[in-house]
PDB file of C-alpha atoms in Angstrom:
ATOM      1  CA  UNK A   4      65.423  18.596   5.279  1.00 51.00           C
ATOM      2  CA  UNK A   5      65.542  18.208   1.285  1.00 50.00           C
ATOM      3  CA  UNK A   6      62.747  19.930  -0.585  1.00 44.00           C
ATOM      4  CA  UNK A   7      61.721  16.332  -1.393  1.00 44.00           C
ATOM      5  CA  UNK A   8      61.321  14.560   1.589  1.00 46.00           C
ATOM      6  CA  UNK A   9      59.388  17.779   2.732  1.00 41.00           C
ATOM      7  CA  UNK A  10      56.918  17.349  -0.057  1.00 42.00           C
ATOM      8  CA  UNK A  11      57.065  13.972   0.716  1.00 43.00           C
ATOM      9  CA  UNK A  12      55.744  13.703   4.267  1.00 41.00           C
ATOM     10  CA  UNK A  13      53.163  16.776   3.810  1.00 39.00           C
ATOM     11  CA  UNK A  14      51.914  14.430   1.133  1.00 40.00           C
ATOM     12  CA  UNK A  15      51.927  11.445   3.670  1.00 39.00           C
ATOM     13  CA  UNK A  16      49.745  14.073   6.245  1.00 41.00           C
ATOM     14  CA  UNK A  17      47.389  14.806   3.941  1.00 45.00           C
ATOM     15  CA  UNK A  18      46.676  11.446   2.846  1.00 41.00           C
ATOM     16  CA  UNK A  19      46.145  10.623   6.250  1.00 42.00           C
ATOM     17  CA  UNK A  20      44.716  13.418   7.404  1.00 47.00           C
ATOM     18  CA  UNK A  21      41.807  12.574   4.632  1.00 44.00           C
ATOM     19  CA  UNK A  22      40.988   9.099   5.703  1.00 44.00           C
ATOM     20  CA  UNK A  23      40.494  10.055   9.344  1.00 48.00           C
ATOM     21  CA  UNK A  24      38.043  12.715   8.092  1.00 45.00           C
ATOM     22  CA  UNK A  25      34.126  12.000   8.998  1.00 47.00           C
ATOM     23  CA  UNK A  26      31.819  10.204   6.591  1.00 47.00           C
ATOM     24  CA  UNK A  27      29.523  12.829   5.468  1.00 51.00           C
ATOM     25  CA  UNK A  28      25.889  13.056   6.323  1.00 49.00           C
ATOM     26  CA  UNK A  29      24.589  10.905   3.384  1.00 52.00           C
ATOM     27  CA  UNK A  30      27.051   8.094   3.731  1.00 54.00           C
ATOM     28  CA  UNK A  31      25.992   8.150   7.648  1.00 51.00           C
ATOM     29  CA  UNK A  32      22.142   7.963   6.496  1.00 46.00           C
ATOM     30  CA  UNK A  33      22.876   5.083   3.605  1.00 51.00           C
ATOM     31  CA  UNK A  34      25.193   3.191   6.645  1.00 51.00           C
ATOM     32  CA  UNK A  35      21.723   3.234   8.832  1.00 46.00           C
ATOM     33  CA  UNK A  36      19.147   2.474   6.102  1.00 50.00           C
ATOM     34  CA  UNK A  37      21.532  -0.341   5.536  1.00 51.00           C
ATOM     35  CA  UNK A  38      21.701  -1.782   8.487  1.00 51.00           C
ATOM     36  CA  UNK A  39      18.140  -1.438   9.563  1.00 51.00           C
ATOM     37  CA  UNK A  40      17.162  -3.296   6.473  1.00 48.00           C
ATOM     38  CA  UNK A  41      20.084  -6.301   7.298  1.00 59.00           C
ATOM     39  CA  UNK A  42      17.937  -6.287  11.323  1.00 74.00           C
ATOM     40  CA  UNK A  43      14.906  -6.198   9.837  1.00 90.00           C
ATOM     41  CA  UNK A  44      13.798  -9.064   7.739  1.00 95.00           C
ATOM     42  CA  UNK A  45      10.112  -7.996   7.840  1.00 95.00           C
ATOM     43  CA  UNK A  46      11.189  -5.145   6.123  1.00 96.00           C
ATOM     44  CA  UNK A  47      13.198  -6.702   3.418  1.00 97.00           C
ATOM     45  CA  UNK A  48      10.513  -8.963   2.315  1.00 97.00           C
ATOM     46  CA  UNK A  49       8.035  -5.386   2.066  1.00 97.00           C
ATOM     47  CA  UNK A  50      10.882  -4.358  -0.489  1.00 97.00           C
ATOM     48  CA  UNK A  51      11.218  -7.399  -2.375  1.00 97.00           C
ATOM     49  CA  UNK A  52       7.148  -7.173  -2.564  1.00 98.00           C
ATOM     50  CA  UNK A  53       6.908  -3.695  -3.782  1.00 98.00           C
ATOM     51  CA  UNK A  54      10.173  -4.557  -6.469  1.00 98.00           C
ATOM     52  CA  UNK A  55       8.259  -8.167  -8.087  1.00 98.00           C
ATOM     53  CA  UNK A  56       5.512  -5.618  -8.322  1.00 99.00           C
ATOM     54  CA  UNK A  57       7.519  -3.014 -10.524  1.00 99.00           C
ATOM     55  CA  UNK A  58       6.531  -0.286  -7.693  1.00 98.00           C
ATOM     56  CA  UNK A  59       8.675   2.200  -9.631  1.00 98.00           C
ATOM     57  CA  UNK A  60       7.187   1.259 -13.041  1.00 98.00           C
ATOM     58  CA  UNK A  61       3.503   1.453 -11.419  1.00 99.00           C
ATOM     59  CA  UNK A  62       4.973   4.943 -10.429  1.00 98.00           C
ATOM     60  CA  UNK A  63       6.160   6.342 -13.739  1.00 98.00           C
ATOM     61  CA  UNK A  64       2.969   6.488 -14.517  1.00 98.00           C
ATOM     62  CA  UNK A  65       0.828   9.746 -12.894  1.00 98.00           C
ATOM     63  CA  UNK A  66      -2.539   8.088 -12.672  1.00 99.00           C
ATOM     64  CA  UNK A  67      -4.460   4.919 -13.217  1.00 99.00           C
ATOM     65  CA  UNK A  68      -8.181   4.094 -13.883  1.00 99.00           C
ATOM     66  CA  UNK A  69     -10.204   0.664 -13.414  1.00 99.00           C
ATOM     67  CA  UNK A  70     -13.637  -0.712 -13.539  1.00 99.00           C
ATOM     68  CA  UNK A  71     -14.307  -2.129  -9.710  1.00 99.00           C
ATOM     69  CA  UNK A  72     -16.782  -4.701  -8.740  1.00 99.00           C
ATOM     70  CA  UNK A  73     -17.109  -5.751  -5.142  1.00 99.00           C
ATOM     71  CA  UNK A  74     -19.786  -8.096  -3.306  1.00 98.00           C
ATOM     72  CA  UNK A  75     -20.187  -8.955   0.177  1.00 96.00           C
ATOM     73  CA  UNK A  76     -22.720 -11.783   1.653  1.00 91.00           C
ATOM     74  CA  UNK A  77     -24.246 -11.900  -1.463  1.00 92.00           C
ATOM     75  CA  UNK A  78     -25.086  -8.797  -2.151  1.00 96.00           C
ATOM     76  CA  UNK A  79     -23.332  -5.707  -4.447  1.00 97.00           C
ATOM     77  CA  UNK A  80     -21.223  -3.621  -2.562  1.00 97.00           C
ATOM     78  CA  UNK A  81     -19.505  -1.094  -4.921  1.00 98.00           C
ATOM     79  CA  UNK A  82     -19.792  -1.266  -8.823  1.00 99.00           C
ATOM     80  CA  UNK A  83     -18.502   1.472 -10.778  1.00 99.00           C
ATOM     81  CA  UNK A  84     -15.450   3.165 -12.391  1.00 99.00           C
ATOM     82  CA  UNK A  85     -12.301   4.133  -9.824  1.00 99.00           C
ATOM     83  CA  UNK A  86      -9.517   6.878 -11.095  1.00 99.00           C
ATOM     84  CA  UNK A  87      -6.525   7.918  -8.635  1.00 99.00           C
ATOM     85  CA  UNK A  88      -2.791   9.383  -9.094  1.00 99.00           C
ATOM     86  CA  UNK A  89      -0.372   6.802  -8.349  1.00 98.00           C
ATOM     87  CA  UNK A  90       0.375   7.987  -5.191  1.00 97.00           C
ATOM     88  CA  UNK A  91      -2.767   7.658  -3.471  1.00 97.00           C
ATOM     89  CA  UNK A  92      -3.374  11.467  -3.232  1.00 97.00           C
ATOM     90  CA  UNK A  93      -6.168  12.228  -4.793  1.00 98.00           C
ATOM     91  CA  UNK A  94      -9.444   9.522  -5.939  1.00 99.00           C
ATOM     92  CA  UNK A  95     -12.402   9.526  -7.487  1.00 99.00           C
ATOM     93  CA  UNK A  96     -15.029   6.959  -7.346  1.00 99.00           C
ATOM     94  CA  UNK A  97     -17.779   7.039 -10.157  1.00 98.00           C
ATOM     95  CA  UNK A  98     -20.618   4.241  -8.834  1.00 98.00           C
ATOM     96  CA  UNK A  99     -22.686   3.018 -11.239  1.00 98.00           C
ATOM     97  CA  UNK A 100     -25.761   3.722  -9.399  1.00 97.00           C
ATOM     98  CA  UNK A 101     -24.814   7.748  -9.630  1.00 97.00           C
ATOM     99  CA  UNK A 102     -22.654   8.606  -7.315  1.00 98.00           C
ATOM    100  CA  UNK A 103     -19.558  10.409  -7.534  1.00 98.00           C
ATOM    101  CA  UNK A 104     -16.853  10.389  -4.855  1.00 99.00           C
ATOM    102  CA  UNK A 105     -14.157  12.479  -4.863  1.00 99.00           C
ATOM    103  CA  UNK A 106     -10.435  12.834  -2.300  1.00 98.00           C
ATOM    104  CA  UNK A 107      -9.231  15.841  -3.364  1.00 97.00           C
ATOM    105  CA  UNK A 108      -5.792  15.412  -1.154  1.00 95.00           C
ATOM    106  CA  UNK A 109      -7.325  16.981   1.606  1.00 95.00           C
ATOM    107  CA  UNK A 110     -11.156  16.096   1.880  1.00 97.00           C
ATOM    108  CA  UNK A 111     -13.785  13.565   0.673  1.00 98.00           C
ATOM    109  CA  UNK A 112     -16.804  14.668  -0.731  1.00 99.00           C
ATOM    110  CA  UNK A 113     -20.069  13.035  -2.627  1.00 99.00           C
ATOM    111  CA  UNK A 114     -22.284  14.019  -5.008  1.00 98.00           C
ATOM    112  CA  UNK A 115     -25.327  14.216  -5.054  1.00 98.00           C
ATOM    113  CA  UNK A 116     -26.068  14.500  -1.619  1.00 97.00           C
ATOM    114  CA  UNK A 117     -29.711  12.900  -1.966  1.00 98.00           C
ATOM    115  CA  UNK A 118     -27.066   9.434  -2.487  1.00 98.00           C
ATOM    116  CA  UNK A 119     -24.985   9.920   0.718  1.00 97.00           C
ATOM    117  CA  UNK A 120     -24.559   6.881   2.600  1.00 97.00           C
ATOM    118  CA  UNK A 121     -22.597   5.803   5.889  1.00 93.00           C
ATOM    119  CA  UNK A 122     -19.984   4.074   4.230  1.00 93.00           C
ATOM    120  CA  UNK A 123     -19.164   6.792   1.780  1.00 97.00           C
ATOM    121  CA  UNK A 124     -15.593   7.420   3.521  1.00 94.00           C
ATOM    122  CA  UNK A 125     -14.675   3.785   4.163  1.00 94.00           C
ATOM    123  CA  UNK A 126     -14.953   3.231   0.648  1.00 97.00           C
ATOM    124  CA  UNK A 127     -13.347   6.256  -0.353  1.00 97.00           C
ATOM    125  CA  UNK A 128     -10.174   4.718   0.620  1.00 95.00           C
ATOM    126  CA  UNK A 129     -10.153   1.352   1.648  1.00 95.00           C
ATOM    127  CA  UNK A 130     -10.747  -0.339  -2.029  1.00 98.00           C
ATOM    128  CA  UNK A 131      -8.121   1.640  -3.540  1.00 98.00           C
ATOM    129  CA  UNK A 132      -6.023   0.778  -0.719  1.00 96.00           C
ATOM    130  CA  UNK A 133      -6.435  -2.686  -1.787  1.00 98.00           C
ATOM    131  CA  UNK A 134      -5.394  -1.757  -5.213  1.00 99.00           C
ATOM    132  CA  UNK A 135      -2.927  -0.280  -4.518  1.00 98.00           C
ATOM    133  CA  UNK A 136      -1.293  -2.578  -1.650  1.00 98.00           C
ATOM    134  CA  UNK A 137       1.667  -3.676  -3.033  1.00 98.00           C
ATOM    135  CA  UNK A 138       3.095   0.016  -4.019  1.00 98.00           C
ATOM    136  CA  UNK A 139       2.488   1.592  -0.583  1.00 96.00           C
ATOM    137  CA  UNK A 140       3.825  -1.195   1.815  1.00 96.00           C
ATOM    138  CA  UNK A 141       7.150   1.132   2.032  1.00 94.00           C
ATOM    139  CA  UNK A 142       5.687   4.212   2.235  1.00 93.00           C
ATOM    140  CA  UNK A 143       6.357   6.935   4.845  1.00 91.00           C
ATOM    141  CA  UNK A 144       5.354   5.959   8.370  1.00 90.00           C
ATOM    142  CA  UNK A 145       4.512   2.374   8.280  1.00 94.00           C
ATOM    143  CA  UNK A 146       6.438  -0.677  10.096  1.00 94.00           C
ATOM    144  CA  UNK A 147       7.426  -3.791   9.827  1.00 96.00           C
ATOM    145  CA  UNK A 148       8.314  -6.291  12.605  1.00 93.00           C
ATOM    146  CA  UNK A 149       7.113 -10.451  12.970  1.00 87.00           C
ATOM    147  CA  UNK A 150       8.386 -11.961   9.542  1.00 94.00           C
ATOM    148  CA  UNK A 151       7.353 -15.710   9.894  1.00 95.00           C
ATOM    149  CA  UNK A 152       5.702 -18.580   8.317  1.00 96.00           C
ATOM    150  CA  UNK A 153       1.903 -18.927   7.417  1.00 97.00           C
ATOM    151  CA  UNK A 154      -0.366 -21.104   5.390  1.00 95.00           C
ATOM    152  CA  UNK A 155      -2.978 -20.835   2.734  1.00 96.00           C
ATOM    153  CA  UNK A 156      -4.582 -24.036   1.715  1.00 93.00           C
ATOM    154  CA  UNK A 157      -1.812 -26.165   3.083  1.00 93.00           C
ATOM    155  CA  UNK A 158       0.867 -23.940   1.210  1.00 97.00           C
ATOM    156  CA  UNK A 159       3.658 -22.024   3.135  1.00 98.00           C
ATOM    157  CA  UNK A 160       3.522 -18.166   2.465  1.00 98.00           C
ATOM    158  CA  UNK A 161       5.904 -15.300   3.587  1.00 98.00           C
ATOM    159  CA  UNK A 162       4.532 -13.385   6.244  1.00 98.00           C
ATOM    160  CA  UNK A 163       4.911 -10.069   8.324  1.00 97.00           C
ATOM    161  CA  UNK A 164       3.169  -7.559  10.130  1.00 96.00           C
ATOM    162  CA  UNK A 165       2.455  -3.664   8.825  1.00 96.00           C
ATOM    163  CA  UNK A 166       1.175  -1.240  11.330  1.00 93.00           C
ATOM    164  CA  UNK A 167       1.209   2.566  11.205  1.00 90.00           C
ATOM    165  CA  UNK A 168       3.031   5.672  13.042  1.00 84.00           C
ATOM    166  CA  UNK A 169       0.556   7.441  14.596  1.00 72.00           C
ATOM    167  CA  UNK A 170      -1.976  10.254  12.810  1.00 66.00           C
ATOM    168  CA  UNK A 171      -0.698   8.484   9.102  1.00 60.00           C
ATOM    169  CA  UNK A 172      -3.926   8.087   6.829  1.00 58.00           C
ATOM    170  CA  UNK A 173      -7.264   8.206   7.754  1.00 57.00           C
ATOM    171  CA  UNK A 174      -6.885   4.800  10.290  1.00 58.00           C
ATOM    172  CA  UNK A 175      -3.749   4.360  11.546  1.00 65.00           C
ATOM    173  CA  UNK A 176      -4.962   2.090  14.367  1.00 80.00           C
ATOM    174  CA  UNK A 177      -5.271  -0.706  11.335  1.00 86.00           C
ATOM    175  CA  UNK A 178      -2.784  -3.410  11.033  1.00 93.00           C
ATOM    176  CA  UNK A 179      -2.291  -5.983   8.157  1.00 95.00           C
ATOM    177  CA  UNK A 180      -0.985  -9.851   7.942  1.00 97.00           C
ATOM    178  CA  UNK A 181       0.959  -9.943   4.541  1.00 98.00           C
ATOM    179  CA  UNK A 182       1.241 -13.241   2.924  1.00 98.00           C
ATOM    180  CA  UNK A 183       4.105 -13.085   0.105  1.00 98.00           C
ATOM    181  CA  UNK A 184       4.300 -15.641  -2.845  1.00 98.00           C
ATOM    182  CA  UNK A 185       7.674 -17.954  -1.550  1.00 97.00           C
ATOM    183  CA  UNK A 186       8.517 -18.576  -5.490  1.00 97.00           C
ATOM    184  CA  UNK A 187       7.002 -15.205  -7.338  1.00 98.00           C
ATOM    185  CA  UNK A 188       7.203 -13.030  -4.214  1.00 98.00           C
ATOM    186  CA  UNK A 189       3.863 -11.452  -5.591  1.00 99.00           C
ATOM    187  CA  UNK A 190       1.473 -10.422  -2.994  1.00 99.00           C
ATOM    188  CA  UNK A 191      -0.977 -13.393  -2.136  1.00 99.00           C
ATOM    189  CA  UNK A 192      -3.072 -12.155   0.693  1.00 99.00           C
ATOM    190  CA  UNK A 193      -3.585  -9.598   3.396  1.00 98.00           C
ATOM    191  CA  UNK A 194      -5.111 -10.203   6.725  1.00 97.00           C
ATOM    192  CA  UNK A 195      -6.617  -7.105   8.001  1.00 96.00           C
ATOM    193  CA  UNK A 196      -8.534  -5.008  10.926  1.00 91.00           C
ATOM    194  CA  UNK A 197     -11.056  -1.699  10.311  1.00 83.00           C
ATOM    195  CA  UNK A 198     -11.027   0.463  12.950  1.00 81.00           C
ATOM    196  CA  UNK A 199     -12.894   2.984  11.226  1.00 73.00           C
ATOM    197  CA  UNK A 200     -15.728   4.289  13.270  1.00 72.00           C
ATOM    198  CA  UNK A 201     -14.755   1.553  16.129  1.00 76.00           C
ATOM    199  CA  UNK A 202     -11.526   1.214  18.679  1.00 80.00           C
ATOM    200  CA  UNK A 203      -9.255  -1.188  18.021  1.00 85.00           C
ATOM    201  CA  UNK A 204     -10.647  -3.996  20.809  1.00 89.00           C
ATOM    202  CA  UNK A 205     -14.294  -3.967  18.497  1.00 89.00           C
ATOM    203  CA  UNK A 206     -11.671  -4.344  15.539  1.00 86.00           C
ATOM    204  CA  UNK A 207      -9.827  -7.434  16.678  1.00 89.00           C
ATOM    205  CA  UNK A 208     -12.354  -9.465  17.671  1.00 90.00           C
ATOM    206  CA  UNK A 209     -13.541  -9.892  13.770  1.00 92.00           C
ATOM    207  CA  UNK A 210     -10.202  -9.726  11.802  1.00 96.00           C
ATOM    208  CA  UNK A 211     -10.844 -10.615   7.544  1.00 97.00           C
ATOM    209  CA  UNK A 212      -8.105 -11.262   5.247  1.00 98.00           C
ATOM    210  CA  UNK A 213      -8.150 -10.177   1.202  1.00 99.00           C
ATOM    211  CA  UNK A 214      -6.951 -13.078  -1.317  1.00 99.00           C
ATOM    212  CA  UNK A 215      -5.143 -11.860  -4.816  1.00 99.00           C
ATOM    213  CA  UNK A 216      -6.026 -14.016  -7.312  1.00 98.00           C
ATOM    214  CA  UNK A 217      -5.082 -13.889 -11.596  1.00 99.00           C
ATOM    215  CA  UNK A 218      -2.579 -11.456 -12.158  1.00 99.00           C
ATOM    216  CA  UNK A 219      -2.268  -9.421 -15.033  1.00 98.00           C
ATOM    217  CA  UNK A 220       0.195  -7.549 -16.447  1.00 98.00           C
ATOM    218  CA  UNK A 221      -0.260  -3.786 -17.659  1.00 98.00           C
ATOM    219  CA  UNK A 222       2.752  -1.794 -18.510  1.00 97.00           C
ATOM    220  CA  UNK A 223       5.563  -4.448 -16.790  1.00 98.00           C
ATOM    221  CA  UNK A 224       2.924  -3.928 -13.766  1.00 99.00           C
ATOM    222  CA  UNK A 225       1.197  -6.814 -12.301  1.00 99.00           C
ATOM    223  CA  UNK A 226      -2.119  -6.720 -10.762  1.00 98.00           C
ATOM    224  CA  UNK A 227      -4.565  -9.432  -9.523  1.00 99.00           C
ATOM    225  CA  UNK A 228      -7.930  -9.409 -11.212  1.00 99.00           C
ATOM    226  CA  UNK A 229      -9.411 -11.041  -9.103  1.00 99.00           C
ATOM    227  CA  UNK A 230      -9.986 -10.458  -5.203  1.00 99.00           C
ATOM    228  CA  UNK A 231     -11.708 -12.397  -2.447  1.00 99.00           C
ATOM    229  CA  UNK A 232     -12.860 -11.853   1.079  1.00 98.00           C
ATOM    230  CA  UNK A 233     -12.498 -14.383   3.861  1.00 98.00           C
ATOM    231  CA  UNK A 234     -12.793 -14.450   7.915  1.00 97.00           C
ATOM    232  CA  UNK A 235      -9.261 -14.563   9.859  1.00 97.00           C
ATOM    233  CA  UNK A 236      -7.439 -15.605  13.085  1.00 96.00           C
ATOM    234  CA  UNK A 237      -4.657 -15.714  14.293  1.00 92.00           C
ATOM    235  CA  UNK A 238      -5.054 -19.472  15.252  1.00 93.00           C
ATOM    236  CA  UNK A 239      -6.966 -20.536  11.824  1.00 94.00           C
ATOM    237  CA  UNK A 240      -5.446 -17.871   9.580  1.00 95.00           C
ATOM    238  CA  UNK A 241      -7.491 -17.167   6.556  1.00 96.00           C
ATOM    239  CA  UNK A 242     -10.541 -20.220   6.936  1.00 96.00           C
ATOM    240  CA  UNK A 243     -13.836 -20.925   5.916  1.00 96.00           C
ATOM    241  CA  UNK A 244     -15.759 -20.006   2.515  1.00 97.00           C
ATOM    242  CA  UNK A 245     -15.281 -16.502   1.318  1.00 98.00           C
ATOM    243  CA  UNK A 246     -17.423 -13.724   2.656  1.00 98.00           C
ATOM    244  CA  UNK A 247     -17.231 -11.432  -0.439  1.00 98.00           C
ATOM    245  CA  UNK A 248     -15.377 -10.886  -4.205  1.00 99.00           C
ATOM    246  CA  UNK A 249     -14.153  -8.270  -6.008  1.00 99.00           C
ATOM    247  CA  UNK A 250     -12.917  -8.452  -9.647  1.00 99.00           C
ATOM    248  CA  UNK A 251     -11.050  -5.318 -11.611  1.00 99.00           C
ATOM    249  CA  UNK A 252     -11.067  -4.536 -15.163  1.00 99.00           C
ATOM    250  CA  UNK A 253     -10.599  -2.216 -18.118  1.00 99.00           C
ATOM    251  CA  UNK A 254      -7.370  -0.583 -16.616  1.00 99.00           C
ATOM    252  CA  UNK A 255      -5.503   1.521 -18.005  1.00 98.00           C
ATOM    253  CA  UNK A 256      -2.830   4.382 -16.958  1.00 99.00           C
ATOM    254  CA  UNK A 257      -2.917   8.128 -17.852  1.00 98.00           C
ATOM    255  CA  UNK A 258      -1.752  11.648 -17.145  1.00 98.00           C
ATOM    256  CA  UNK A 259      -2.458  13.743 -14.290  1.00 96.00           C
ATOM    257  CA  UNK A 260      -3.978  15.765 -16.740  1.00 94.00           C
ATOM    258  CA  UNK A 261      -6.484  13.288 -17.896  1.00 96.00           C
ATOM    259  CA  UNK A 262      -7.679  12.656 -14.513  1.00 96.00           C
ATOM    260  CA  UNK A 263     -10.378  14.800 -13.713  1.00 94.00           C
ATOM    261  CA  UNK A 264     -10.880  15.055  -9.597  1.00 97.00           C
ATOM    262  CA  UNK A 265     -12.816  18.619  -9.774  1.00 96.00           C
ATOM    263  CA  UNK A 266     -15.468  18.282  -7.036  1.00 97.00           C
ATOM    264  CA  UNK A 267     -19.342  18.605  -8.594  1.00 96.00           C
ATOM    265  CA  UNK A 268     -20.770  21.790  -8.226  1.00 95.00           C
ATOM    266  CA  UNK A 269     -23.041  20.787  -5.036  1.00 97.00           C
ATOM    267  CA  UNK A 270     -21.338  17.912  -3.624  1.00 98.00           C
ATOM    268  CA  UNK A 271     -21.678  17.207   0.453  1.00 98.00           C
ATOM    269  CA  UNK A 272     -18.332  17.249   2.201  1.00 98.00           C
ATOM    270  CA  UNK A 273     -18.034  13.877   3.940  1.00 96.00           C
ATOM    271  CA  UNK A 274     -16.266  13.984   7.707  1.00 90.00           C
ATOM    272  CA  UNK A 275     -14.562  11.339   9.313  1.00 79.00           C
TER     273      UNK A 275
END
């Protein structure tokens, strides 16, 4: 055989030799994430949430600070000053009344202990959960499944289900109702359960939803200002007059470093 035609056909081998080879690990993972997303519409609409909400903007930024004010049947709930990294892993909740709660990432503790109270953990985590809503409805271990149709005041919303793998956060028995803006795709509402201190049969049979109202735009990141309570079913969907009101203010972002989440010299360690 001529030199030529032998480089020839070890060319043609190789060439073919290369396109039968395997698609490496990454390509296989991309392939799945791909597909699960094109299967799963509930799961697309989480993504186009967190994206309107400039999830990786909110993100670039280490922590974040606001004055909270919540109310429930008429009287004040919460009122004070709460500071948290971005990612949820460490909080601190200054009430105005002189309490100071803090998450270090791995335990929740009050100070002074003369001011502990039995909701100290719940709202430990569960307002800055509503905060921070629409930047954690992708994060690791929650799922998405029942993307449908519901209505607010006679207008049609988005909607989907979020539970939780088991033994993620500090209730993973919780589920929430997401209602999505059709035309901004901003979060509107939340339907939810708390099955903290309770199973999730006591939690079902008194299911509340959370309302975003005003948003406001800090650093390309929008946030609602304004936040109300109502009852919820699954036949009635968010109904009757609101239970309770929140409304968040002075925010601004700032370092890790600025963010001071030492625990006070004294402070009570707070179990589930």
């Amino acid at each position: 055989m001529p030199m030529k035609n032998l480089y020839l056909l070890l060319f043609v081998l190789a060439f073919i030799s290369c396109k039968n080879e395997p698609k490496n690990t990454s390509e296989e993972i991309e392939k799945t994430s791909t597909e699960e997303k094109e299967v799963n519409p509930a799961l697309n609409l989480a993504e186009t949430i967190s994206n309107t909400h400039h999830q990786q903007d909110f993100f670039n930024n280490e922590a974040v600070a606001f004055n909270i004010a919540i109310n429930f049947g008429g009287k004040e709930r919460l009122k004070g000053r709460v500071t948290m990294l971005t990612n949820s892993t460490k909080i601190k909740i200054k009430k105005e009344d002189g309490t100071t709660l803090v998450f270090n990432g791995e335990e929740v503790f009050l100070y002074p202990e003369e001011n502990n109270y039995d909701g100290a953990r719940f709202d430990m985590f569960t307002w800055p959960y509503f905060f921070a809503m629409p930047f954690k409805l992708n994060d690791e271990g929650t799922k998405w499944q029942e993307k449908k149709e519901l209505k607010l005041d006679s207008t049609a919303y988005h909607s989907a289900k979020l539970t939780f793998e088991n033994n993620v956060g500090d209730a993973p028995d919780d589920w929430y109702v997401i209602y999505a803006d059709k035309r901004t795709h901003l979060l509107k509402a939340a339907a939810y359960i708390v099955t903290f201190g309770k199973d999730v049969a006591t939690a079902e049979e008194n299911p509340h939803a959370i309302v975003y109202d005003r948003y406001f735009t800090v650093k390309s990141v929008p946030v609602a200002k304004y936040w109300k309570f109502y009852n919820w079913s699954e036949e009635q969907g968010i109904y009757d007059e609101p239970i309770g009101d929140a409304e968040i203010s002075k925010l601004n972002y700032l370092s890790a470093d600025q963010a001071n989440f030492d625990v006070p010299e004294n402070a009570i360690k707070i179990e589930r």
